[in-house]
């Protein structure tokens, strides 16, 4: 089953599974910043609604969204926030998520370029692993507007970045 | 586009979009508890990996997962946490998520029955809407074990539950 899933993931054109690289390039230090950019599509919203079961009409009914004060339907906040574990786990495969706080500051609309940013605020060794804390933010590239603010803690098997 | 998306969502056998009901049954009060149960499948993990781009091998490679101290591959924590906005938005369509904190206490494995629980800890009116705070927890049904602990804040257009 795992082999079949890997094959399907590799076949997906939607993303590059960086963890298949085995080249360690550099070691994570406090203050290091990792970023990833993404643009969310209508199809992303639909697929996320299906897998999360979150069918809030704000996400696919423009009239409801406008009636709530938005310009158009909005991307699920938890889908935008998924940028953080993506960034962390693509740099540190096998990372275990321990906590995440999320403050949703602004709506994200379909087609907007969103930058996920993860800054290491502390890194310490613990029982042959590493406990890393990160400041986690998302910005709109246009206008550099803060979309999500928060913090995450992850247990990393290694602090050698795989990218 | 919105009509087509609605149609596809309605056609999906995976979930019941409760917000299409217009029957208001009761009003949210502090102390009220809302629950929803879900079992996550291999397919859910794959679909979530595709839409979130989070291809951490912990989620689909049993060997990596066991090497990290787990019994088997684990469900993405952020997918399990998506139970909270699902519960809130299915009861209060049009709810706007303002914040969510998440503490991941235990791994969730494929096939386990997970109960999402949302308890209203405060509800107050603000500019013709309602600001509601919730204690948000997930449990394993078997053993009643705490999986995720946290809090959420949402802006509700109404406190009449749609279910």
Coordinates of C-alpha atoms in Angstrom, one line a residue:
Chain A
X1 CA 0.0 0.0 0.0
X2 CA 2.8 2.4 0.9
X3 CA 4.5 1.7 -2.4
X4 CA 1.4 2.4 -4.3
X5 CA 0.8 5.6 -2.4
X6 CA 4.3 6.8 -3.1
X7 CA 3.9 6.0 -6.7
X8 CA 0.7 8.0 -6.9
X9 CA 2.3 10.9 -5.0
X10 CA 5.3 10.9 -7.4
X11 CA 2.9 10.9 -10.4
X12 CA 1.1 13.9 -9.1
X13 CA 2.1 17.0 -10.9
X14 CA 0.8 19.1 -8.0
X15 CA 3.9 19.1 -5.9
X16 CA 7.5 17.9 -5.6
X17 CA 8.0 15.4 -2.8
X18 CA 11.3 16.9 -1.6
X19 CA 11.9 14.2 1.0
X20 CA 13.1 11.8 -1.8
X21 CA 16.3 13.8 -1.9
X22 CA 19.0 12.6 0.4
X23 CA 21.3 15.5 0.1
X24 CA 21.7 17.3 3.4
X25 CA 22.7 20.9 2.5
X26 CA 22.8 22.9 5.8
X27 CA 22.0 22.7 9.5
X28 CA 19.0 24.6 11.1
X29 CA 20.0 27.4 13.4
X30 CA 17.9 29.8 15.5
X31 CA 16.9 32.7 13.2
X32 CA 16.9 30.7 10.0
X33 CA 14.0 31.4 7.7
X34 CA 12.2 28.9 5.4
X35 CA 9.7 30.1 2.8
X36 CA 7.3 28.5 0.3
X37 CA 4.9 30.2 -2.1
X38 CA 1.6 29.0 -3.2
X39 CA -1.5 30.2 -5.2
X40 CA -4.8 28.5 -4.3
X41 CA -7.2 27.5 -7.0
X42 CA -11.0 26.8 -7.2
X43 CA -10.0 23.1 -7.5
X44 CA -7.9 23.3 -4.3
X45 CA -10.9 24.7 -2.4
X46 CA -13.1 21.9 -3.7
X47 CA -10.6 19.2 -3.0
X48 CA -10.0 20.5 0.5
X49 CA -13.7 20.7 1.1
X50 CA -14.1 17.1 0.1
X51 CA -11.3 15.7 2.2
X52 CA -12.0 17.9 5.3
X53 CA -15.8 17.8 4.9
X54 CA -15.7 21.5 5.6
X55 CA -18.4 22.8 3.2
X56 CA -18.8 26.3 4.7
X57 CA -20.5 28.3 1.9
X58 CA -18.0 31.1 2.4
X59 CA -15.6 29.0 0.5
X60 CA -17.6 28.4 -2.7
X61 CA -20.6 30.7 -2.8
X62 CA -19.6 34.3 -3.8
X63 CA -22.9 35.7 -2.7
X64 CA -22.6 34.3 0.8
X65 CA -19.0 35.5 0.9
X66 CA -19.9 39.0 -0.2
X67 CA -22.8 39.1 2.3
X68 CA -20.2 38.4 5.0
X69 CA -18.1 41.4 3.9
X70 CA -15.5 39.6 1.7
X71 CA -14.7 40.5 -1.9
X72 CA -15.3 36.9 -3.1
X73 CA -15.2 33.3 -1.8
X74 CA -12.3 32.7 0.5
X75 CA -9.8 29.9 0.8
X76 CA -10.1 27.7 3.9
X77 CA -7.9 29.1 6.6
X78 CA -6.7 25.7 7.6
X79 CA -5.7 24.9 4.0
X80 CA -3.6 28.1 3.9
X81 CA -2.2 27.2 7.4
X82 CA -1.1 23.8 5.9
X83 CA 1.7 25.7 4.3
X84 CA 3.5 25.5 7.7
X85 CA 3.7 21.7 8.1
X86 CA 4.5 21.5 4.4
X87 CA 7.5 23.8 4.7
X88 CA 8.7 22.1 7.9
X89 CA 8.3 18.5 6.7
X90 CA 9.7 19.2 3.2
X91 CA 12.8 20.6 4.8
X92 CA 12.9 18.0 7.7
X93 CA 11.2 14.8 6.6
X94 CA 9.8 12.8 9.5
X95 CA 9.1 16.0 11.5
X96 CA 6.5 15.4 14.2
X97 CA 4.1 18.3 14.7
X98 CA 3.6 19.0 18.5
X99 CA 1.7 22.3 18.4
X100 CA 0.4 25.1 16.2
X101 CA -1.3 28.4 17.0
X102 CA -3.1 30.3 14.2
X103 CA -4.5 33.8 14.1
X104 CA -6.3 34.5 10.9
X105 CA -5.8 38.2 10.1
X106 CA -7.1 38.5 6.5
X107 CA -9.0 36.4 4.0
X108 CA -7.1 34.7 1.2
X109 CA -8.8 34.7 -2.2
X110 CA -8.4 32.4 -5.1
X111 CA -5.5 33.3 -7.3
X112 CA -3.6 35.3 -4.7
X113 CA 0.1 34.5 -4.3
X114 CA 0.7 33.6 -0.7
X115 CA 4.1 33.3 1.0
X116 CA 4.4 30.9 3.9
X117 CA 7.3 31.8 6.2
X118 CA 8.7 29.7 9.1
X119 CA 11.4 31.3 11.3
X120 CA 13.3 29.1 13.8
X121 CA 13.0 30.8 17.2
X122 CA 14.7 28.0 19.2
X123 CA 16.4 24.7 18.4
X124 CA 17.5 22.3 21.1
X125 CA 18.6 18.7 21.2
X126 CA 16.5 16.2 23.2
X127 CA 17.0 12.5 23.3
X128 CA 18.7 12.2 19.9
X129 CA 16.1 14.4 18.3
X130 CA 15.6 18.1 18.1
X131 CA 12.7 20.3 19.5
X132 CA 12.3 23.3 17.2
X133 CA 10.0 26.3 17.7
X134 CA 9.0 28.4 14.8
X135 CA 7.3 31.7 14.2
X136 CA 4.9 30.9 11.5
X137 CA 3.4 33.6 9.2
X138 CA 1.7 33.8 5.8
X139 CA 1.7 37.0 3.7
X140 CA 0.1 38.1 0.5
X141 CA 2.9 38.8 -1.9
X142 CA 1.0 41.7 -3.3
X143 CA 1.2 44.4 -0.6
X144 CA 3.1 42.2 1.9
X145 CA 0.0 41.8 4.0
X146 CA -0.1 39.5 7.0
X147 CA -2.7 36.8 6.5
X148 CA -1.9 34.3 9.3
X149 CA 0.3 34.7 12.4
X150 CA 1.2 32.0 14.9
X151 CA 3.8 29.6 16.3
X152 CA 4.6 26.0 15.8
X153 CA 6.6 23.4 17.7
X154 CA 8.0 20.3 16.0
X155 CA 10.2 17.4 16.9
X156 CA 12.8 16.9 14.2
X157 CA 14.7 13.7 13.6
X158 CA 17.6 15.7 12.2
X159 CA 18.4 19.4 11.7
X160 CA 20.1 18.8 8.4
X161 CA 17.8 20.4 5.8
X162 CA 16.8 18.2 2.9
X163 CA 16.5 20.6 0.0
Chain B
X1 CA -18.7 28.2 -11.0
X2 CA -20.3 28.3 -7.5
X3 CA -23.3 26.4 -8.8
X4 CA -21.0 23.7 -10.3
X5 CA -19.0 23.4 -7.1
X6 CA -22.2 23.1 -5.1
X7 CA -23.4 20.4 -7.4
X8 CA -20.2 18.4 -7.1
X9 CA -20.3 18.8 -3.3
X10 CA -23.8 17.6 -3.2
X11 CA -22.9 14.6 -5.4
X12 CA -20.1 13.6 -3.1
X13 CA -21.0 10.7 -1.0
X14 CA -18.3 11.5 1.5
X15 CA -20.2 14.0 3.6
X16 CA -23.5 15.7 4.2
X17 CA -23.5 19.4 3.6
X18 CA -25.7 20.4 6.5
X19 CA -25.9 24.0 5.6
X20 CA -28.4 23.3 2.9
X21 CA -30.9 22.8 5.7
X22 CA -32.7 26.0 6.6
X23 CA -34.3 24.7 9.8
X24 CA -33.0 26.5 12.8
X25 CA -33.4 24.2 15.8
X26 CA -31.7 25.9 18.8
X27 CA -29.6 28.7 20.0
X28 CA -26.0 28.4 21.0
X29 CA -25.3 29.0 24.7
X30 CA -22.1 28.9 26.8
X31 CA -21.5 25.3 27.8
X32 CA -23.1 23.8 24.7
X33 CA -21.2 20.9 23.2
X34 CA -21.1 19.9 19.5
X35 CA -19.6 16.7 18.4
X36 CA -18.8 14.9 15.1
X37 CA -17.2 11.5 14.6
X38 CA -14.9 10.5 11.8
X39 CA -12.7 7.6 10.7
X40 CA -9.7 8.5 8.5
X41 CA -8.8 6.2 5.6
X42 CA -5.7 5.7 3.4
X43 CA -7.4 7.6 0.7
X44 CA -8.1 10.5 3.0
X45 CA -4.3 10.8 3.8
X46 CA -3.4 10.6 0.1
X47 CA -6.0 13.2 -0.9
X48 CA -5.0 15.5 1.9
X49 CA -1.3 15.1 1.0
X50 CA -2.2 16.1 -2.6
X51 CA -4.2 19.2 -1.7
X52 CA -1.9 20.4 1.2
X53 CA 1.3 19.4 -0.6
X54 CA 2.4 17.9 2.8
X55 CA 4.1 14.7 1.8
X56 CA 5.8 13.9 5.1
X57 CA 6.8 10.2 4.9
X58 CA 5.3 9.7 8.4
X59 CA 1.9 9.8 6.7
X60 CA 2.4 7.0 4.1
X61 CA 5.5 5.1 4.8
X62 CA 5.0 2.6 7.7
X63 CA 8.8 2.0 8.0
X64 CA 9.5 5.7 8.5
X65 CA 6.6 5.9 10.9
X66 CA 7.8 2.9 13.0
X67 CA 11.3 4.3 13.0
X68 CA 9.9 7.4 14.6
X69 CA 8.2 5.4 17.4
X70 CA 4.7 5.1 15.9
X71 CA 2.7 1.9 15.4
X72 CA 2.1 2.7 11.8
X73 CA 1.7 5.7 9.5
X74 CA -0.2 8.6 11.0
X75 CA -3.0 10.8 9.8
X76 CA -1.9 14.4 9.3
X77 CA -2.6 16.4 12.5
X78 CA -4.0 19.3 10.5
X79 CA -6.4 17.0 8.8
X80 CA -7.7 15.7 12.1
X81 CA -7.9 19.3 13.4
X82 CA -10.1 20.1 10.4
X83 CA -12.8 18.4 12.4
X84 CA -13.2 21.7 14.4
X85 CA -14.0 24.1 11.5
X86 CA -16.2 21.4 10.0
X87 CA -18.2 21.1 13.2
X88 CA -18.5 24.8 13.7
X89 CA -19.3 25.7 10.1
X90 CA -21.8 22.8 9.6
X91 CA -23.7 24.1 12.7
X92 CA -23.2 27.8 11.9
X93 CA -22.9 28.2 8.1
X94 CA -20.9 31.4 7.2
X95 CA -18.8 31.2 10.4
X96 CA -15.5 33.0 10.0
X97 CA -12.5 31.5 11.7
X98 CA -10.5 34.0 13.7
X99 CA -8.1 31.7 15.6
X100 CA -7.2 28.2 16.5
X101 CA -4.6 26.7 18.8
X102 CA -3.7 23.1 18.5
X103 CA -1.7 20.8 20.8
X104 CA -1.1 17.4 19.3
X105 CA -1.1 14.9 22.1
X106 CA -1.2 11.5 20.4
X107 CA -1.0 10.1 16.9
X108 CA -4.1 9.2 15.0
X109 CA -3.9 6.0 12.9
X110 CA -5.9 5.0 9.8
X111 CA -9.2 3.3 10.8
X112 CA -9.5 4.8 14.3
X113 CA -12.8 6.4 15.3
X114 CA -12.1 10.0 16.3
X115 CA -14.5 12.2 18.1
X116 CA -14.2 15.9 17.5
X117 CA -15.7 18.0 20.3
X118 CA -16.4 21.7 20.4
X119 CA -17.6 23.3 23.6
X120 CA -18.8 26.9 23.7
X121 CA -16.9 28.8 26.4
X122 CA -18.2 32.2 25.6
X123 CA -20.7 33.7 23.2
X124 CA -21.2 37.5 22.9
X125 CA -23.0 39.7 20.4
X126 CA -20.8 42.2 18.5
X127 CA -22.1 44.4 15.6
X128 CA -25.0 42.2 14.7
X129 CA -22.8 39.1 14.7
X130 CA -21.5 36.8 17.5
X131 CA -18.0 36.2 18.7
X132 CA -17.9 32.6 20.0
X133 CA -15.0 31.0 21.8
X134 CA -14.7 27.2 21.9
X135 CA -12.7 24.6 23.7
X136 CA -11.7 22.2 20.9
X137 CA -10.7 18.6 21.6
X138 CA -10.4 15.4 19.7
X139 CA -10.6 12.0 21.3
X140 CA -10.1 8.4 20.3
X141 CA -13.4 6.7 20.8
X142 CA -11.6 3.5 21.9
X143 CA -10.1 4.4 25.3
X144 CA -11.4 8.0 25.4
X145 CA -7.8 9.2 24.8
X146 CA -7.1 12.9 24.1
X147 CA -5.6 13.4 20.7
X148 CA -5.8 17.2 20.1
X149 CA -6.4 19.9 22.7
X150 CA -6.9 23.6 21.8
X151 CA -9.2 26.6 21.5
X152 CA -10.9 28.3 18.6
X153 CA -12.5 31.7 18.1
X154 CA -15.1 32.2 15.4
X155 CA -17.4 35.0 14.2
X156 CA -20.9 33.6 13.7
X157 CA -23.5 35.3 11.6
X158 CA -26.2 33.7 13.7
X159 CA -26.2 31.6 16.9
X160 CA -29.2 29.5 15.6
X161 CA -27.8 26.1 14.9
X162 CA -28.5 24.6 11.4
X163 CA -28.9 20.9 12.1

